[in-house]
Amino acid sequence: MDMDLSLLQTRVIGCLIEKEKTTPDQYPLTLNSLTSACNQKSNRDPVLELSDTEVQEVLDELNRKHLIREESSFGSRVPKYKHRFCNTEFSELKLSEQELAIVCTLFLRGPQTPGELRSRTNRLCSFSDVHETEAVLQKMSEREEYPLVVRMPREPGKRESRYAHLFSGEVEAADPSEYSTSAVSSRISNETIQALEERIAELERTVAQLQSKLAD
């Protein structure tokens, strides 16, 4: 699978998926409603300020990729749009409710930790705990045909690694050895030794200063 979606394309698809689940009475979306959804200040990262014209251009791009469909309701001249991204007769991509919720949230907010994904998908699906979220993410990253997500290298000072979707090309993956028991123990040992060495050096400077004052 090689969709190679841009940021704006994932934003539009993410909004369509989100609104299909959270406000089904208003779905499919008009261009105006979709633009408002793309520009929401909450549950979006980055926050965008797109015009109707820019969103229409993205819709045209997605239409050429066969990832959205335009519909006109009876008696209305205003076209409405729905996604064909997955779980339709037009798409070979089939996702579970939890997988779809994760992809949607990654489209709308970028890379996130399992804990963040569990809490931010609560309007789209339910996870019993963060371990279930991690299990679904692992399954998505190990799909035989094509992985959907990848675990990113852990950022300094962070306890959890973030996950990113793979619908916009390759993303740098985390080195599994980084999370092995031996690697973690080694890193802790090195950090402990370095801290002790710095502390000893500080004490030695203090002692030297005291000795100098006594000598005076």
PDB file of C-alpha atoms in Angstrom:
ATOM      1  CA  MET A   1       0.000   0.000   0.000  1.00  0.00           C
ATOM      2  CA  ASP A   2       1.456   3.339  -1.063  1.00  0.00           C
ATOM      3  CA  MET A   3      -1.006   6.182  -0.514  1.00  0.00           C
ATOM      4  CA  ASP A   4       1.737   8.746   0.201  1.00  0.00           C
ATOM      5  CA  LEU A   5      -0.717  11.211   1.727  1.00  0.00           C
ATOM      6  CA  SER A   6       0.204  14.808   2.513  1.00  0.00           C
ATOM      7  CA  LEU A   7      -0.519  16.494   5.844  1.00  0.00           C
ATOM      8  CA  LEU A   8      -3.575  18.244   4.393  1.00  0.00           C
ATOM      9  CA  GLN A   9      -4.858  15.030   2.841  1.00  0.00           C
ATOM     10  CA  THR A  10      -4.596  13.152   6.135  1.00  0.00           C
ATOM     11  CA  ARG A  11      -6.311  16.076   7.895  1.00  0.00           C
ATOM     12  CA  VAL A  12      -9.281  15.936   5.516  1.00  0.00           C
ATOM     13  CA  ILE A  13      -9.599  12.145   5.701  1.00  0.00           C
ATOM     14  CA  GLY A  14      -9.204  12.216   9.477  1.00  0.00           C
ATOM     15  CA  CYS A  15     -11.985  14.789   9.795  1.00  0.00           C
ATOM     16  CA  LEU A  16     -14.322  12.758   7.584  1.00  0.00           C
ATOM     17  CA  ILE A  17     -13.680   9.606   9.623  1.00  0.00           C
ATOM     18  CA  GLU A  18     -14.103  11.485  12.909  1.00  0.00           C
ATOM     19  CA  LYS A  19     -17.371  13.177  11.953  1.00  0.00           C
ATOM     20  CA  GLU A  20     -18.773   9.962  10.494  1.00  0.00           C
ATOM     21  CA  LYS A  21     -18.410   8.414  13.948  1.00  0.00           C
ATOM     22  CA  THR A  22     -19.169  11.347  16.239  1.00  0.00           C
ATOM     23  CA  THR A  23     -21.845  13.283  14.300  1.00  0.00           C
ATOM     24  CA  PRO A  24     -23.424  10.739  11.918  1.00  0.00           C
ATOM     25  CA  ASP A  25     -26.540  12.918  11.427  1.00  0.00           C
ATOM     26  CA  GLN A  26     -24.359  15.585   9.783  1.00  0.00           C
ATOM     27  CA  TYR A  27     -22.362  13.169   7.642  1.00  0.00           C
ATOM     28  CA  PRO A  28     -21.445  13.359   4.728  1.00  0.00           C
ATOM     29  CA  LEU A  29     -19.985  16.836   5.204  1.00  0.00           C
ATOM     30  CA  THR A  30     -20.419  19.972   3.148  1.00  0.00           C
ATOM     31  CA  LEU A  31     -17.310  21.866   2.106  1.00  0.00           C
ATOM     32  CA  ASN A  32     -18.008  24.507   4.748  1.00  0.00           C
ATOM     33  CA  SER A  33     -18.437  21.936   7.522  1.00  0.00           C
ATOM     34  CA  LEU A  34     -15.309  20.094   6.444  1.00  0.00           C
ATOM     35  CA  THR A  35     -13.262  23.290   6.433  1.00  0.00           C
ATOM     36  CA  SER A  36     -14.457  24.071   9.964  1.00  0.00           C
ATOM     37  CA  ALA A  37     -13.531  20.550  11.050  1.00  0.00           C
ATOM     38  CA  CYS A  38     -10.049  20.879   9.545  1.00  0.00           C
ATOM     39  CA  ASN A  39      -9.507  24.193  11.361  1.00  0.00           C
ATOM     40  CA  GLN A  40     -10.711  23.109  14.804  1.00  0.00           C
ATOM     41  CA  LYS A  41      -8.602  24.493  17.640  1.00  0.00           C
ATOM     42  CA  SER A  42      -9.139  21.373  19.774  1.00  0.00           C
ATOM     43  CA  ASN A  43      -8.065  17.808  18.959  1.00  0.00           C
ATOM     44  CA  ARG A  44      -5.837  18.998  16.120  1.00  0.00           C
ATOM     45  CA  ASP A  45      -2.057  19.209  15.818  1.00  0.00           C
ATOM     46  CA  PRO A  46      -0.933  21.310  14.120  1.00  0.00           C
ATOM     47  CA  VAL A  47      -3.797  23.809  14.212  1.00  0.00           C
ATOM     48  CA  LEU A  48      -4.485  24.989  10.655  1.00  0.00           C
ATOM     49  CA  GLU A  49      -6.271  27.917   9.038  1.00  0.00           C
ATOM     50  CA  LEU A  50      -7.395  26.555   5.690  1.00  0.00           C
ATOM     51  CA  SER A  51      -9.734  28.308   3.301  1.00  0.00           C
ATOM     52  CA  ASP A  52     -12.628  26.626   1.496  1.00  0.00           C
ATOM     53  CA  THR A  53     -10.582  26.879  -1.693  1.00  0.00           C
ATOM     54  CA  GLU A  54      -7.626  25.049  -0.151  1.00  0.00           C
ATOM     55  CA  VAL A  55      -9.846  22.287   1.236  1.00  0.00           C
ATOM     56  CA  GLN A  56     -11.543  21.936  -2.152  1.00  0.00           C
ATOM     57  CA  GLU A  57      -8.140  21.491  -3.779  1.00  0.00           C
ATOM     58  CA  VAL A  58      -7.340  18.714  -1.285  1.00  0.00           C
ATOM     59  CA  LEU A  59     -10.705  17.077  -1.998  1.00  0.00           C
ATOM     60  CA  ASP A  60      -9.921  17.141  -5.719  1.00  0.00           C
ATOM     61  CA  GLU A  61      -6.582  15.452  -5.025  1.00  0.00           C
ATOM     62  CA  LEU A  62      -8.235  12.788  -2.881  1.00  0.00           C
ATOM     63  CA  ASN A  63     -10.916  12.238  -5.490  1.00  0.00           C
ATOM     64  CA  ARG A  64      -8.212  11.471  -8.056  1.00  0.00           C
ATOM     65  CA  LYS A  65      -6.832   8.935  -5.580  1.00  0.00           C
ATOM     66  CA  HIS A  66     -10.349   7.492  -5.183  1.00  0.00           C
ATOM     67  CA  LEU A  67     -10.240   8.127  -1.440  1.00  0.00           C
ATOM     68  CA  ILE A  68     -13.316  10.369  -1.181  1.00  0.00           C
ATOM     69  CA  ARG A  69     -16.674  10.570  -2.916  1.00  0.00           C
ATOM     70  CA  GLU A  70     -18.900  13.541  -3.649  1.00  0.00           C
ATOM     71  CA  GLU A  71     -22.616  13.138  -3.037  1.00  0.00           C
ATOM     72  CA  SER A  72     -25.519  15.467  -3.719  1.00  0.00           C
ATOM     73  CA  SER A  73     -28.655  14.967  -1.698  1.00  0.00           C
ATOM     74  CA  PHE A  74     -32.066  15.174  -3.343  1.00  0.00           C
ATOM     75  CA  GLY A  75     -33.314  18.747  -3.582  1.00  0.00           C
ATOM     76  CA  SER A  76     -29.970  20.263  -2.596  1.00  0.00           C
ATOM     77  CA  ARG A  77     -27.336  21.793  -4.836  1.00  0.00           C
ATOM     78  CA  VAL A  78     -24.710  21.725  -2.090  1.00  0.00           C
ATOM     79  CA  PRO A  79     -22.356  18.770  -2.595  1.00  0.00           C
ATOM     80  CA  LYS A  80     -21.327  16.680   0.385  1.00  0.00           C
ATOM     81  CA  TYR A  81     -18.273  14.521   0.858  1.00  0.00           C
ATOM     82  CA  LYS A  82     -17.568  11.144   2.434  1.00  0.00           C
ATOM     83  CA  HIS A  83     -14.400   9.109   2.630  1.00  0.00           C
ATOM     84  CA  ARG A  84     -13.632   5.893   0.779  1.00  0.00           C
ATOM     85  CA  PHE A  85     -10.415   5.441   2.710  1.00  0.00           C
ATOM     86  CA  CYS A  86     -11.305   2.071   4.249  1.00  0.00           C
ATOM     87  CA  ASN A  87     -14.101  -0.343   5.118  1.00  0.00           C
ATOM     88  CA  THR A  88     -16.046   0.351   1.933  1.00  0.00           C
ATOM     89  CA  GLU A  89     -16.688  -1.597  -1.230  1.00  0.00           C
ATOM     90  CA  PHE A  90     -14.282   0.794  -2.948  1.00  0.00           C
ATOM     91  CA  SER A  91     -11.323   0.110  -0.628  1.00  0.00           C
ATOM     92  CA  GLU A  92      -9.311  -3.024   0.001  1.00  0.00           C
ATOM     93  CA  LEU A  93      -8.204  -1.631   3.360  1.00  0.00           C
ATOM     94  CA  LYS A  94     -10.271  -3.137   6.175  1.00  0.00           C
ATOM     95  CA  LEU A  95      -9.754  -1.897   9.726  1.00  0.00           C
ATOM     96  CA  SER A  96     -11.293  -2.828  13.045  1.00  0.00           C
ATOM     97  CA  GLU A  97     -13.046  -0.133  15.076  1.00  0.00           C
ATOM     98  CA  GLN A  98      -9.985   0.272  17.300  1.00  0.00           C
ATOM     99  CA  GLU A  99      -7.554   0.348  14.368  1.00  0.00           C
ATOM    100  CA  LEU A 100      -9.640   2.941  12.560  1.00  0.00           C
ATOM    101  CA  ALA A 101      -9.826   5.090  15.697  1.00  0.00           C
ATOM    102  CA  ILE A 102      -6.038   4.992  16.067  1.00  0.00           C
ATOM    103  CA  VAL A 103      -5.419   5.883  12.420  1.00  0.00           C
ATOM    104  CA  CYS A 104      -7.961   8.711  12.578  1.00  0.00           C
ATOM    105  CA  THR A 105      -6.387  10.165  15.716  1.00  0.00           C
ATOM    106  CA  LEU A 106      -2.880   9.916  14.261  1.00  0.00           C
ATOM    107  CA  PHE A 107      -4.136  11.697  11.127  1.00  0.00           C
ATOM    108  CA  LEU A 108      -5.585  14.521  13.234  1.00  0.00           C
ATOM    109  CA  ARG A 109      -2.902  14.921  15.893  1.00  0.00           C
ATOM    110  CA  GLY A 110       0.337  13.396  14.610  1.00  0.00           C
ATOM    111  CA  PRO A 111       2.555  10.904  16.483  1.00  0.00           C
ATOM    112  CA  GLN A 112       1.318   9.968  19.966  1.00  0.00           C
ATOM    113  CA  THR A 113       2.063   7.584  22.814  1.00  0.00           C
ATOM    114  CA  PRO A 114      -0.178   4.584  23.583  1.00  0.00           C
ATOM    115  CA  GLY A 115      -1.466   6.409  26.655  1.00  0.00           C
ATOM    116  CA  GLU A 116      -2.393   9.478  24.632  1.00  0.00           C
ATOM    117  CA  LEU A 117      -4.069   7.370  21.966  1.00  0.00           C
ATOM    118  CA  ARG A 118      -6.122   5.487  24.528  1.00  0.00           C
ATOM    119  CA  SER A 119      -7.550   8.695  26.005  1.00  0.00           C
ATOM    120  CA  ARG A 120      -7.944  10.575  22.710  1.00  0.00           C
ATOM    121  CA  THR A 121      -9.819   7.800  20.900  1.00  0.00           C
ATOM    122  CA  ASN A 122     -12.529   7.488  23.555  1.00  0.00           C
ATOM    123  CA  ARG A 123     -15.181   9.089  21.312  1.00  0.00           C
ATOM    124  CA  LEU A 124     -14.378   6.671  18.491  1.00  0.00           C
ATOM    125  CA  CYS A 125     -13.853   3.363  20.313  1.00  0.00           C
ATOM    126  CA  SER A 126     -12.999   1.947  23.715  1.00  0.00           C
ATOM    127  CA  PHE A 127      -9.846   0.398  25.146  1.00  0.00           C
ATOM    128  CA  SER A 128      -9.971  -1.388  28.496  1.00  0.00           C
ATOM    129  CA  ASP A 129      -6.487  -0.135  29.393  1.00  0.00           C
ATOM    130  CA  VAL A 130      -3.252   1.080  27.846  1.00  0.00           C
ATOM    131  CA  HIS A 131      -1.998  -2.498  27.478  1.00  0.00           C
ATOM    132  CA  GLU A 132      -4.835  -3.225  25.059  1.00  0.00           C
ATOM    133  CA  THR A 133      -3.910  -0.076  23.118  1.00  0.00           C
ATOM    134  CA  GLU A 134      -0.298  -1.260  22.936  1.00  0.00           C
ATOM    135  CA  ALA A 135      -1.419  -4.693  21.749  1.00  0.00           C
ATOM    136  CA  VAL A 136      -3.467  -3.189  18.901  1.00  0.00           C
ATOM    137  CA  LEU A 137      -0.570  -0.906  17.933  1.00  0.00           C
ATOM    138  CA  GLN A 138       1.795  -3.860  17.850  1.00  0.00           C
ATOM    139  CA  LYS A 139      -0.613  -5.804  15.646  1.00  0.00           C
ATOM    140  CA  MET A 140      -0.901  -2.818  13.308  1.00  0.00           C
ATOM    141  CA  SER A 141       2.885  -2.494  13.104  1.00  0.00           C
ATOM    142  CA  GLU A 142       3.336  -6.190  12.294  1.00  0.00           C
ATOM    143  CA  ARG A 143       0.788  -6.625   9.504  1.00  0.00           C
ATOM    144  CA  GLU A 144       2.223  -8.967   6.884  1.00  0.00           C
ATOM    145  CA  GLU A 145       1.062  -7.111   3.770  1.00  0.00           C
ATOM    146  CA  TYR A 146       1.833  -3.616   4.966  1.00  0.00           C
ATOM    147  CA  PRO A 147       2.337  -2.203   8.463  1.00  0.00           C
ATOM    148  CA  LEU A 148       0.066   0.719   9.318  1.00  0.00           C
ATOM    149  CA  VAL A 149       2.039   2.298  12.180  1.00  0.00           C
ATOM    150  CA  VAL A 150       5.592   2.381  13.465  1.00  0.00           C
ATOM    151  CA  ARG A 151       7.064   2.998  16.884  1.00  0.00           C
ATOM    152  CA  MET A 152       9.359   6.019  16.811  1.00  0.00           C
ATOM    153  CA  PRO A 153      12.617   6.412  18.758  1.00  0.00           C
ATOM    154  CA  ARG A 154      11.922   7.495  22.307  1.00  0.00           C
ATOM    155  CA  GLU A 155      12.602  11.173  22.934  1.00  0.00           C
ATOM    156  CA  PRO A 156      15.053  12.136  25.703  1.00  0.00           C
ATOM    157  CA  GLY A 157      13.326  12.436  29.062  1.00  0.00           C
ATOM    158  CA  LYS A 158      10.144  10.679  27.859  1.00  0.00           C
ATOM    159  CA  ARG A 159       8.864   7.465  29.419  1.00  0.00           C
ATOM    160  CA  GLU A 160       6.918   6.238  26.381  1.00  0.00           C
ATOM    161  CA  SER A 161       7.671   6.056  22.682  1.00  0.00           C
ATOM    162  CA  ARG A 162       5.273   7.657  20.245  1.00  0.00           C
ATOM    163  CA  TYR A 163       3.671   5.888  17.294  1.00  0.00           C
ATOM    164  CA  ALA A 164       3.258   7.361  13.823  1.00  0.00           C
ATOM    165  CA  HIS A 165       1.116   6.234  10.885  1.00  0.00           C
ATOM    166  CA  LEU A 166       2.706   5.033   7.644  1.00  0.00           C
ATOM    167  CA  PHE A 167       0.262   6.483   5.126  1.00  0.00           C
ATOM    168  CA  SER A 168       2.601   9.373   4.322  1.00  0.00           C
ATOM    169  CA  GLY A 169       5.774   7.449   3.604  1.00  0.00           C
ATOM    170  CA  GLU A 170       8.530   6.007   5.741  1.00  0.00           C
ATOM    171  CA  VAL A 171       9.083   7.100   9.331  1.00  0.00           C
ATOM    172  CA  GLU A 172      12.219   6.423  11.353  1.00  0.00           C
ATOM    173  CA  ALA A 173      11.539   3.357  13.476  1.00  0.00           C
ATOM    174  CA  ALA A 174      12.786   2.714  16.988  1.00  0.00           C
ATOM    175  CA  ASP A 175      15.620   0.280  17.494  1.00  0.00           C
ATOM    176  CA  PRO A 176      14.101  -2.723  19.338  1.00  0.00           C
ATOM    177  CA  SER A 177      17.419  -3.272  21.157  1.00  0.00           C
ATOM    178  CA  GLU A 178      16.934   0.098  22.829  1.00  0.00           C
ATOM    179  CA  TYR A 179      14.122  -1.409  24.856  1.00  0.00           C
ATOM    180  CA  SER A 180      15.818  -4.664  25.853  1.00  0.00           C
ATOM    181  CA  THR A 181      16.443  -5.312  29.542  1.00  0.00           C
ATOM    182  CA  SER A 182      20.213  -5.368  29.075  1.00  0.00           C
ATOM    183  CA  ALA A 183      20.210  -2.093  27.141  1.00  0.00           C
ATOM    184  CA  VAL A 184      18.070  -0.339  29.733  1.00  0.00           C
ATOM    185  CA  SER A 185      20.208  -1.700  32.582  1.00  0.00           C
ATOM    186  CA  SER A 186      23.381  -0.641  30.828  1.00  0.00           C
ATOM    187  CA  ARG A 187      22.003   2.859  30.235  1.00  0.00           C
ATOM    188  CA  ILE A 188      20.970   3.162  33.886  1.00  0.00           C
ATOM    189  CA  SER A 189      24.394   1.949  35.039  1.00  0.00           C
ATOM    190  CA  ASN A 190      26.200   4.442  32.819  1.00  0.00           C
ATOM    191  CA  GLU A 191      23.988   7.289  34.009  1.00  0.00           C
ATOM    192  CA  THR A 192      24.529   6.293  37.650  1.00  0.00           C
ATOM    193  CA  ILE A 193      28.306   6.124  37.237  1.00  0.00           C
ATOM    194  CA  GLN A 194      28.396   9.498  35.511  1.00  0.00           C
ATOM    195  CA  ALA A 195      26.285  11.081  38.270  1.00  0.00           C
ATOM    196  CA  LEU A 196      28.566   9.612  40.960  1.00  0.00           C
ATOM    197  CA  GLU A 197      31.669  10.840  39.173  1.00  0.00           C
ATOM    198  CA  GLU A 198      30.234  14.357  38.945  1.00  0.00           C
ATOM    199  CA  ARG A 199      29.287  14.247  42.628  1.00  0.00           C
ATOM    200  CA  ILE A 200      32.784  13.083  43.650  1.00  0.00           C
ATOM    201  CA  ALA A 201      34.381  15.838  41.568  1.00  0.00           C
ATOM    202  CA  GLU A 202      32.128  18.409  43.256  1.00  0.00           C
ATOM    203  CA  LEU A 203      33.030  17.093  46.729  1.00  0.00           C
ATOM    204  CA  GLU A 204      36.720  17.180  45.866  1.00  0.00           C
ATOM    205  CA  ARG A 205      36.405  20.835  44.812  1.00  0.00           C
ATOM    206  CA  THR A 206      34.602  21.634  48.067  1.00  0.00           C
ATOM    207  CA  VAL A 207      37.265  19.881  50.161  1.00  0.00           C
ATOM    208  CA  ALA A 208      40.033  21.702  48.289  1.00  0.00           C
ATOM    209  CA  GLN A 209      38.325  25.044  48.952  1.00  0.00           C
ATOM    210  CA  LEU A 210      37.967  24.240  52.669  1.00  0.00           C
ATOM    211  CA  GLN A 211      41.605  23.164  52.919  1.00  0.00           C
ATOM    212  CA  SER A 212      42.678  26.404  51.243  1.00  0.00           C
ATOM    213  CA  LYS A 213      40.654  28.476  53.726  1.00  0.00           C
ATOM    214  CA  LEU A 214      42.086  26.558  56.714  1.00  0.00           C
ATOM    215  CA  ALA A 215      45.608  27.065  55.407  1.00  0.00           C
ATOM    216  CA  ASP A 216      44.982  30.819  55.215  1.00  0.00           C
TER     217      ASP A 216
END
